[in-house]
Tab-separated table of C-alpha atoms and ligand atoms in Angstrom:
chain	number	residue	atom	x	y	z
A	1	MET	CA	90.248	116.325	48.483
A	2	LYS	CA	92.636	119.295	48.114
A	3	LYS	CA	95.868	119.325	50.031
A	4	PHE	CA	97.129	122.661	51.058
A	5	ASP	CA	100.444	123.382	49.333
A	6	LYS	CA	101.871	124.938	52.571
A	7	PRO	CA	101.382	123.859	56.200
A	8	ILE	CA	98.446	125.510	57.916
A	9	TYR	CA	99.210	125.813	61.615
A	10	ILE	CA	97.019	126.384	64.558
A	11	THR	CA	98.394	129.906	64.721
A	12	ARG	CA	100.942	132.354	63.386
A	13	PRO	CA	102.304	135.189	65.414
A	14	LEU	CA	101.531	138.845	64.741
A	15	LEU	CA	104.589	140.332	63.141
A	16	PRO	CA	104.815	144.128	63.400
A	17	ASP	CA	106.291	146.299	60.684
A	18	ARG	CA	110.058	146.036	60.891
A	19	THR	CA	110.624	149.760	60.290
A	20	ALA	CA	108.417	150.493	63.394
A	21	VAL	CA	110.270	147.858	65.438
A	22	ASN	CA	113.649	149.161	64.275
A	23	LYS	CA	112.777	152.615	65.280
A	24	LEU	CA	111.952	151.427	68.840
A	25	PHE	CA	115.144	149.359	68.957
A	26	ASP	CA	117.177	152.524	67.899
A	27	GLU	CA	115.664	154.272	70.850
A	28	ILE	CA	116.839	151.394	73.098
A	29	TRP	CA	120.313	151.630	71.634
A	30	GLN	CA	120.478	155.362	72.301
A	31	SER	CA	119.230	154.989	75.879
A	32	GLN	CA	121.549	152.100	76.629
A	33	TRP	CA	118.848	150.845	78.915
A	34	LEU	CA	117.983	147.311	78.076
A	35	THR	CA	115.981	145.863	80.932
A	36	ASN	CA	114.933	146.491	84.627
A	37	GLN	CA	111.786	148.715	84.356
A	38	GLY	CA	112.953	150.693	81.305
A	39	GLN	CA	110.873	153.294	79.467
A	40	LYS	CA	109.411	150.871	76.951
A	41	HIS	CA	108.435	148.504	79.777
A	42	ASN	CA	106.794	151.309	81.733
A	43	LYS	CA	104.827	152.565	78.659
A	44	LEU	CA	103.583	149.123	77.722
A	45	GLU	CA	102.552	148.478	81.368
A	46	MET	CA	100.419	151.670	81.371
A	47	ASP	CA	98.968	151.054	77.920
A	48	LEU	CA	97.959	147.510	78.734
A	49	GLN	CA	96.543	148.480	82.138
A	50	GLU	CA	94.138	150.713	80.194
A	51	ILE	CA	93.438	148.347	77.382
A	52	LEU	CA	92.811	145.444	79.753
A	53	ASP	CA	90.678	147.762	81.969
A	54	VAL	CA	92.451	146.745	85.235
A	55	PRO	CA	93.398	148.770	88.280
A	56	TYR	CA	97.007	147.580	88.507
A	57	LEU	CA	99.189	145.579	86.081
A	58	SER	CA	102.744	144.283	86.331
A	59	LEU	CA	104.588	143.001	83.295
A	60	PHE	CA	106.544	139.708	83.353
A	61	ASN	CA	109.004	137.921	81.239
A	62	ASN	CA	106.499	135.066	80.659
A	63	GLY	CA	103.160	133.973	81.944
A	64	THR	CA	104.475	130.914	83.856
A	65	ILE	CA	106.854	133.033	85.957
A	66	ALA	CA	103.939	135.478	86.555
A	67	LEU	CA	101.785	132.626	87.819
A	68	LEU	CA	104.653	131.350	90.167
A	69	VAL	CA	104.890	134.885	91.557
A	70	ALA	CA	101.030	135.249	91.886
A	71	ILE	CA	100.868	132.132	94.102
A	72	LYS	CA	103.744	133.236	96.260
A	73	ALA	CA	102.620	136.868	96.450
A	74	LEU	CA	99.366	135.614	98.064
A	75	ASP	CA	101.205	133.279	100.401
A	76	LEU	CA	99.272	130.270	99.277
A	77	THR	CA	100.307	127.023	100.979
A	78	GLY	CA	99.031	123.492	101.553
A	79	GLU	CA	96.356	122.727	98.908
A	80	VAL	CA	94.862	124.720	96.116
A	81	ILE	CA	91.824	123.550	94.256
A	82	THR	CA	92.212	123.804	90.500
A	83	THR	CA	91.079	122.497	87.058
A	84	PRO	CA	92.694	119.569	85.328
A	85	PHE	CA	91.635	120.932	81.875
A	86	THR	CA	94.463	123.285	81.135
A	87	PHE	CA	97.978	123.595	79.845
A	88	PRO	CA	100.565	122.080	82.122
A	89	ALA	CA	101.909	125.544	83.220
A	90	THR	CA	98.929	126.113	85.425
A	91	THR	CA	99.453	123.067	87.600
A	92	HIS	CA	103.271	123.082	87.523
A	93	ALA	CA	103.150	126.655	88.987
A	94	LEU	CA	101.457	125.170	92.132
A	95	GLU	CA	103.968	122.313	92.356
A	96	TRP	CA	106.959	124.704	92.076
A	97	ASN	CA	105.476	126.483	95.075
A	98	ASN	CA	105.354	123.179	96.950
A	99	ILE	CA	101.579	123.295	96.884
A	100	ASN	CA	99.418	120.089	96.350
A	101	PRO	CA	97.014	120.707	93.464
A	102	VAL	CA	93.499	119.281	94.231
A	103	PHE	CA	91.683	118.611	90.990
A	104	CYS	CA	88.077	119.608	90.633
A	105	ASP	CA	85.883	118.520	87.640
A	106	ILE	CA	84.802	121.061	85.054
A	107	ASP	CA	81.438	122.307	83.949
A	108	GLU	CA	80.440	120.662	80.708
A	109	ASN	CA	79.183	123.944	79.199
A	110	THR	CA	81.952	126.372	80.102
A	111	LEU	CA	84.724	123.813	80.448
A	112	THR	CA	85.969	125.822	83.383
A	113	ILE	CA	86.202	124.673	87.022
A	114	ASP	CA	82.731	123.509	88.266
A	115	PRO	CA	81.790	125.701	91.305
A	116	LYS	CA	79.218	123.011	92.389
A	117	LYS	CA	82.125	120.632	93.052
A	118	ILE	CA	84.567	122.945	94.807
A	119	GLU	CA	83.240	122.994	98.344
A	120	GLN	CA	83.394	119.215	98.816
A	121	LEU	CA	87.126	119.458	98.137
A	122	ILE	CA	87.967	122.133	100.749
A	123	THR	CA	90.000	120.822	103.690
A	124	PRO	CA	91.796	122.674	106.626
A	125	LYS	CA	94.870	122.807	104.246
A	126	THR	CA	93.106	124.564	101.347
A	127	THR	CA	94.343	128.145	100.939
A	128	GLY	CA	93.089	129.020	97.466
A	129	ILE	CA	91.314	128.373	94.204
A	130	LEU	CA	93.143	128.569	90.857
A	131	GLY	CA	90.746	128.725	87.917
A	132	VAL	CA	91.453	128.935	84.225
A	133	HIS	CA	89.500	131.024	81.664
A	134	VAL	CA	90.127	128.260	79.232
A	135	TYR	CA	89.881	129.384	75.496
A	136	GLY	CA	88.928	132.769	76.920
A	137	MET	CA	85.653	131.398	78.425
A	138	PRO	CA	85.412	133.097	81.831
A	139	CYS	CA	85.070	130.921	84.996
A	140	HIS	CA	81.952	131.190	87.078
A	141	VAL	CA	83.612	134.138	88.823
A	142	ASP	CA	80.658	135.275	91.085
A	143	LEU	CA	80.020	131.724	92.456
A	144	ILE	CA	83.726	131.095	92.989
A	145	GLN	CA	84.132	134.420	94.849
A	146	ASN	CA	81.208	133.534	97.145
A	147	ILE	CA	82.905	130.199	97.979
A	148	ALA	CA	86.182	131.918	98.524
A	149	ASN	CA	84.648	134.566	100.852
A	150	GLN	CA	82.806	131.907	102.876
A	151	ASN	CA	85.969	129.868	103.378
A	152	GLU	CA	88.571	132.607	103.527
A	153	LEU	CA	90.367	131.433	100.426
A	154	LYS	CA	92.273	133.494	97.746
A	155	VAL	CA	91.365	133.275	94.130
A	156	ILE	CA	93.798	133.293	91.173
A	157	TYR	CA	92.790	133.187	87.568
A	158	ASP	CA	94.974	131.925	84.840
A	159	GLY	CA	93.896	134.201	81.988
A	160	ALA	CA	96.489	133.120	79.559
A	161	HIS	CA	93.826	132.915	76.815
A	162	ALA	CA	91.730	135.773	78.056
A	163	PHE	CA	93.501	138.943	76.744
A	164	ASN	CA	90.824	141.649	76.608
A	165	SER	CA	88.020	139.343	77.692
A	166	GLU	CA	85.273	141.171	79.479
A	167	ILE	CA	82.210	140.048	81.411
A	168	ASN	CA	79.315	142.471	80.817
A	169	GLY	CA	81.839	145.145	79.904
A	170	ILE	CA	84.152	144.590	82.936
A	171	GLY	CA	87.801	143.567	82.250
A	172	ILE	CA	88.343	139.928	83.183
A	173	GLY	CA	91.334	140.974	85.382
A	174	ASN	CA	89.024	142.589	87.843
A	175	TYR	CA	87.958	139.250	89.256
A	176	GLY	CA	89.635	137.262	91.994
A	177	ASP	CA	92.766	138.445	93.808
A	178	ILE	CA	95.129	138.154	90.866
A	179	THR	CA	94.753	137.309	87.178
A	180	MET	CA	97.607	136.180	85.038
A	181	TYR	CA	97.942	136.940	81.303
A	182	SER	CA	100.282	135.374	78.814
A	183	PHE	CA	101.904	137.299	76.032
A	184	HIS	CA	103.565	134.331	74.315
A	185	ALA	CA	104.146	134.481	70.487
A	186	THR	CA	101.191	132.179	69.950
A	187	LYS	CA	98.826	134.625	71.781
A	188	LEU	CA	96.575	137.232	70.037
A	189	PHE	CA	98.760	139.947	71.653
A	190	HIS	CA	102.360	139.074	72.224
A	191	THR	CA	105.772	140.265	73.291
A	192	ILE	CA	107.507	137.177	71.867
A	193	GLU	CA	107.594	135.733	75.391
A	194	GLY	CA	105.832	137.626	78.163
A	195	GLY	CA	103.003	137.951	80.619
A	196	ALA	CA	101.411	140.023	83.293
A	197	LEU	CA	99.574	140.006	86.571
A	198	ALA	CA	96.508	142.137	87.202
A	199	THR	CA	95.202	142.928	90.655
A	200	LYS	CA	92.797	145.478	92.138
A	201	ILE	CA	94.742	145.591	95.521
A	202	ALA	CA	97.477	148.210	95.720
A	203	GLU	CA	99.560	146.331	98.386
A	204	THR	CA	99.406	143.183	96.154
A	205	LYS	CA	100.757	145.148	93.146
A	206	THR	CA	103.656	146.493	95.404
A	207	ARG	CA	104.416	142.972	96.572
A	208	ILE	CA	104.344	141.554	93.050
A	209	ASP	CA	106.639	144.229	91.711
A	210	LEU	CA	109.187	143.566	94.615
A	211	MET	CA	108.890	139.770	94.035
A	212	LYS	CA	109.633	140.057	90.287
A	213	ASN	CA	112.842	142.001	91.001
A	214	PHE	CA	114.430	139.630	93.574
A	215	GLY	CA	112.714	141.390	96.430
A	216	ILE	CA	114.881	144.426	96.042
A	217	GLN	CA	113.444	147.611	97.611
A	218	ASN	CA	116.606	149.691	97.092
A	219	GLU	CA	120.328	149.315	96.984
A	220	GLU	CA	120.474	148.394	100.638
A	221	GLU	CA	117.192	146.657	101.425
A	222	ILE	CA	116.087	143.245	100.059
A	223	LEU	CA	112.722	142.597	101.710
A	224	ILE	CA	111.473	139.257	100.369
A	225	THR	CA	112.570	136.190	98.456
A	226	GLY	CA	111.963	137.399	94.947
A	227	ILE	CA	112.864	136.047	91.581
A	228	ASN	CA	113.757	137.429	88.196
A	229	GLY	CA	110.434	138.012	86.435
A	230	LYS	CA	111.340	141.177	84.501
A	231	MET	CA	110.319	141.898	80.919
A	232	ASN	CA	113.150	143.429	78.942
A	233	GLU	CA	113.044	146.474	76.655
A	234	PHE	CA	113.115	144.436	73.451
A	235	GLN	CA	110.109	142.368	74.451
A	236	ALA	CA	108.314	145.556	75.483
A	237	ALA	CA	109.112	147.281	72.106
A	238	VAL	CA	107.678	144.355	70.120
A	239	GLY	CA	104.664	144.568	72.411
A	240	LEU	CA	104.230	148.349	71.762
A	241	ALA	CA	104.512	147.749	67.965
A	242	ASN	CA	102.007	144.892	68.178
A	243	LEU	CA	99.505	147.086	69.946
A	244	ASP	CA	99.011	148.909	66.558
A	245	LEU	CA	97.988	145.739	64.956
A	246	LEU	CA	95.657	144.466	67.592
A	247	ASN	CA	92.306	145.843	66.445
A	248	LYS	CA	92.753	144.788	62.814
A	249	GLU	CA	93.697	141.309	63.962
A	250	ARG	CA	90.625	141.143	66.147
A	251	VAL	CA	88.448	142.147	63.242
A	252	LYS	CA	89.986	139.558	60.942
A	253	ARG	CA	89.610	136.840	63.577
A	254	LYS	CA	85.935	137.831	64.106
A	255	LYS	CA	85.294	137.275	60.370
A	256	ILE	CA	87.075	133.945	60.429
A	257	LEU	CA	85.123	132.812	63.449
A	258	LYS	CA	81.841	133.567	61.610
A	259	GLN	CA	83.088	131.779	58.520
A	260	TYR	CA	83.841	128.619	60.547
A	261	LEU	CA	80.512	128.788	62.350
A	262	ASP	CA	78.581	129.270	59.049
A	263	ASN	CA	80.340	126.442	57.360
A	264	LEU	CA	80.233	123.967	60.207
A	265	LYS	CA	76.716	124.590	61.487
A	266	ASP	CA	75.104	121.569	59.812
A	267	VAL	CA	77.927	119.064	60.210
A	268	PRO	CA	76.692	116.193	62.475
A	269	GLY	CA	78.951	115.618	65.443
A	270	VAL	CA	80.953	118.858	65.075
A	271	ASP	CA	80.033	121.083	67.942
A	272	PRO	CA	81.781	124.484	67.934
A	273	PHE	CA	82.622	126.005	71.345
A	274	ILE	CA	80.584	129.245	71.570
A	275	ILE	CA	81.517	132.126	73.866
A	276	PRO	CA	78.215	133.774	75.113
A	277	GLU	CA	77.222	137.262	73.941
A	278	ASN	CA	77.806	139.026	77.223
A	279	ILE	CA	81.417	138.009	77.084
A	280	GLU	CA	83.894	140.025	75.012
A	281	HIS	CA	85.671	137.300	72.944
A	282	SER	CA	89.356	137.001	73.317
A	283	TYR	CA	89.661	135.490	69.764
A	284	GLN	CA	92.387	133.296	71.010
A	285	TYR	CA	91.221	129.817	69.855
A	286	PHE	CA	88.543	128.260	67.708
A	287	MET	CA	87.626	124.942	69.263
A	288	ILE	CA	85.259	122.195	68.118
A	289	ARG	CA	84.053	119.234	69.990
A	290	VAL	CA	84.075	116.035	67.803
A	291	LYS	CA	81.201	113.884	69.005
A	292	GLU	CA	80.033	110.373	68.227
A	293	GLU	CA	77.708	111.491	65.454
A	294	TYR	CA	80.744	112.626	63.435
A	295	GLY	CA	81.445	108.906	62.821
A	296	LYS	CA	85.183	109.320	63.363
A	297	SER	CA	87.111	110.065	66.475
A	298	ARG	CA	88.780	113.343	67.308
A	299	ASP	CA	92.102	111.625	66.916
A	300	GLU	CA	91.205	110.310	63.462
A	301	LEU	CA	90.139	113.789	62.346
A	302	HIS	CA	93.269	115.329	63.783
A	303	ARG	CA	95.407	112.684	62.025
A	304	SER	CA	93.603	112.965	58.644
A	305	LEU	CA	93.754	116.755	58.521
A	306	LYS	CA	97.595	116.506	58.945
A	307	GLU	CA	97.684	114.462	55.718
A	308	TYR	CA	96.203	117.533	54.000
A	309	ASN	CA	98.772	119.878	55.654
A	310	VAL	CA	96.326	121.185	58.263
A	311	PHE	CA	97.929	121.100	61.703
A	312	THR	CA	95.183	121.286	64.335
A	313	ARG	CA	95.890	120.976	68.032
A	314	LYS	CA	94.210	118.818	70.711
A	315	TYR	CA	94.450	121.628	73.365
A	316	PHE	CA	94.242	120.534	76.307
A	317	PHE	CA	94.959	116.855	75.849
A	318	PRO	CA	96.369	115.016	77.750
A	319	LEU	CA	94.464	115.876	80.863
A	320	ILE	CA	96.808	117.250	83.583
A	321	SER	CA	95.442	114.859	86.247
A	322	ASN	CA	96.431	111.897	84.075
A	323	LEU	CA	100.143	113.076	83.730
A	324	PRO	CA	102.914	111.154	85.551
A	325	PRO	CA	103.616	113.923	88.157
A	326	TYR	CA	99.964	114.140	89.088
A	327	LYS	CA	98.128	110.893	88.408
A	328	HIS	CA	98.969	109.494	91.828
A	329	LEU	CA	97.016	112.160	93.688
A	330	GLU	CA	93.695	111.147	95.216
A	331	SER	CA	91.861	113.972	93.415
A	332	ALA	CA	93.197	112.759	90.032
A	333	ASP	CA	91.058	109.754	90.159
A	334	PRO	CA	89.125	109.781	86.796
A	335	GLU	CA	85.939	108.732	88.660
A	336	ASN	CA	85.844	112.218	90.168
A	337	LEU	CA	86.816	113.991	86.927
A	338	GLN	CA	84.359	112.399	84.492
A	339	VAL	CA	83.435	115.561	82.577
A	340	ALA	CA	87.080	116.503	82.065
A	341	ASN	CA	88.063	113.037	81.044
A	342	LYS	CA	85.265	112.962	78.521
A	343	ILE	CA	85.807	116.379	77.055
A	344	VAL	CA	89.580	115.976	76.643
A	345	GLU	CA	88.864	113.177	74.053
A	346	GLU	CA	86.556	115.496	71.982
A	347	VAL	CA	88.315	118.803	71.750
A	348	LEU	CA	90.138	120.025	68.618
A	349	CYS	CA	91.456	123.554	68.009
A	350	LEU	CA	91.400	124.522	64.297
A	351	PRO	CA	93.750	127.078	62.678
A	352	PHE	CA	92.795	130.545	63.874
A	353	TYR	CA	94.716	133.672	63.034
A	354	GLY	CA	94.226	136.743	60.895
A	355	GLY	CA	96.681	135.606	58.206
A	356	LEU	CA	94.168	133.001	56.987
A	357	ASP	CA	91.826	134.013	54.252
A	358	LEU	CA	88.129	133.107	54.194
A	359	MET	CA	88.643	130.695	51.314
A	360	GLU	CA	91.194	128.813	53.278
A	361	ILE	CA	88.536	128.436	56.088
A	362	ASP	CA	86.077	127.110	53.537
A	363	ASP	CA	88.714	124.535	52.385
A	364	ILE	CA	89.362	123.427	56.048
A	365	CYS	CA	85.680	123.027	56.575
A	366	ASP	CA	85.269	121.105	53.366
A	367	LEU	CA	88.051	118.751	54.453
A	368	ILE	CA	86.281	118.193	57.788
A	369	LYS	CA	83.019	117.322	55.917
A	370	GLU	CA	84.746	115.097	53.328
A	371	ILE	CA	86.772	113.209	56.028
A	372	ARG	CA	83.468	112.400	57.784
A	373	GLU	CA	82.087	110.868	54.673
A	374	SER	CA	85.250	109.022	53.609
B	1	T4K	N1	98.417	128.800	81.317
B	1	T4K	C1	97.785	128.486	80.202
B	1	T4K	C2	96.269	128.082	80.359
B	1	T4K	C3	98.458	128.385	78.994
B	1	T4K	O1	97.780	128.032	77.884
B	1	T4K	C4	99.836	128.875	78.948
B	1	T4K	C5	100.532	128.796	77.644
B	1	T4K	C6	100.429	129.252	80.119
B	1	T4K	C7	99.702	129.193	81.316
B	1	T4K	C8	101.835	129.648	80.196
B	1	T4K	O2	102.050	130.968	79.628
B	1	T4K	P1	103.528	131.234	79.020
B	1	T4K	O3	104.592	130.947	80.047
B	1	T4K	O4	103.761	130.398	77.740
B	1	T4K	O5	103.498	132.755	78.692
B	1	T4K	C9	101.941	127.043	73.081
B	1	T4K	C10	102.562	128.187	73.856
B	1	T4K	O6	103.926	128.178	73.896
B	1	T4K	C11	101.972	128.407	75.281
B	1	T4K	O7	102.301	129.739	75.598
B	1	T4K	C12	100.451	128.290	75.282
B	1	T4K	N2	100.015	128.364	76.618
B	1	T4K	C13	100.113	126.919	74.674
B	1	T4K	C14	98.637	126.690	74.723
B	1	T4K	O8	100.588	126.916	73.377
B	1	T4K	P2	102.916	124.751	72.368
B	1	T4K	O9	103.833	123.842	72.962
B	1	T4K	O10	101.560	124.151	71.868
B	1	T4K	O11	103.466	125.702	71.220
B	1	T4K	P3	104.109	125.155	69.794
B	1	T4K	O12	105.549	125.496	69.785
B	1	T4K	O13	103.677	123.770	69.492
B	1	T4K	O14	103.465	126.246	68.845
B	1	T4K	C15	102.066	126.008	68.357
B	1	T4K	C16	102.020	126.514	66.878
B	1	T4K	O15	102.189	127.851	66.810
B	1	T4K	C17	103.088	125.915	65.890
B	1	T4K	O16	102.664	124.681	65.510
B	1	T4K	C18	103.233	126.967	64.887
B	1	T4K	C19	102.920	128.321	65.632
B	1	T4K	N3	104.074	129.035	65.955
B	1	T4K	C20	104.611	128.905	67.225
B	1	T4K	C21	105.755	129.611	67.657
B	1	T4K	C22	106.357	129.483	68.928
B	1	T4K	C23	104.565	129.940	65.121
B	1	T4K	O17	104.026	130.079	63.948
B	1	T4K	N4	105.646	130.772	65.499
B	1	T4K	C24	106.226	130.660	66.711
B	1	T4K	O18	107.160	131.377	67.000
B	1	T4K	O19	102.576	125.845	73.511
């Protein structure tokens, strides 16, 4: 079996043309305006609002702070029902708001929070539902909204992986009360670190913008307990330059996805995660489930690929409900989270970014086939 002569990572960031970035940086120098709702920030906010097809957008210095603010802006308290199958930031954002996360099992097909199991978890203390569009697969947004309406709950979506995802042509940020996006370096679109909140409610946008700037209304009025969530001009400049690369990158990732699917379709026990056709793909991750018929465990495959210089990731292992800060919770009992506890042992994200060429994808798939037979 052929070992790659350089490490192949799960992702590599988009790197815009340095001349283009330098030009934007020169403009920042001339303006002497480095942060606090500068011109670049404002332009990027408007551009992204259009690209993401959302009524209102607010940029942030990262996705985690954005999520903290979303929870506070909606005045959530007590308990919030959420998925255990996510990156730690989702659940930590609840804890940092002194809210008890209540874990709900996931749907085996979408891997998002299972709406059939939400209602039984609602108590008088429940104030909201926090779903995650994991790997860019949308939650069951209509069913969740019905439950929320019937029980007077707010809905927040963690859309860290769902940049540009659409359901039947509607931007993902139009669902729920607030949607968070992450623009971290590992994301399809990035501002090095960064994020945003989308909402369709004008007053919520006003509250979010106040909150991300310490609650400052003007020099003499500080209205609420805000925080510093501002995106600076350098982050925004990198974002603006990256916007020019976005379409090409998506086209490349689309080809890579097809190459993986063609190569892996007949490998027993390798089950690629498919985004349905009515969903605009976010091209953020390519995940396979490694099942019993593969003959080796997910962990064995993950380890073996490393020996060949292929660094896959077990996103999102370990399950959040099994982590020290959360495992004591009643809702963290694995008996109630059987699907999530099973799935988390099967998932493996393969290298997925435009810088890979199709022959490298063939080689990765050959390794997966050969490891199975070894
Ligand atoms: N909610 C969800 C569902 C999320 O997935 C995330 C973040 C958040 C909330 C929070 O959003 P942010 O506050 O981050 O905006 C990475 C990212 O740091 C994190 O943003 C992302 N999710 C998570 C899924 O992935 P790590 O710890 O796995 O990253 P790391 O450093 O191991 O990088 C992965 C690979 O990427 C490296 O092996 C190589 C490559 N890489 C990475 C960086 C940073 C590069 O080639 N260059 C780079 O600069 O968390």
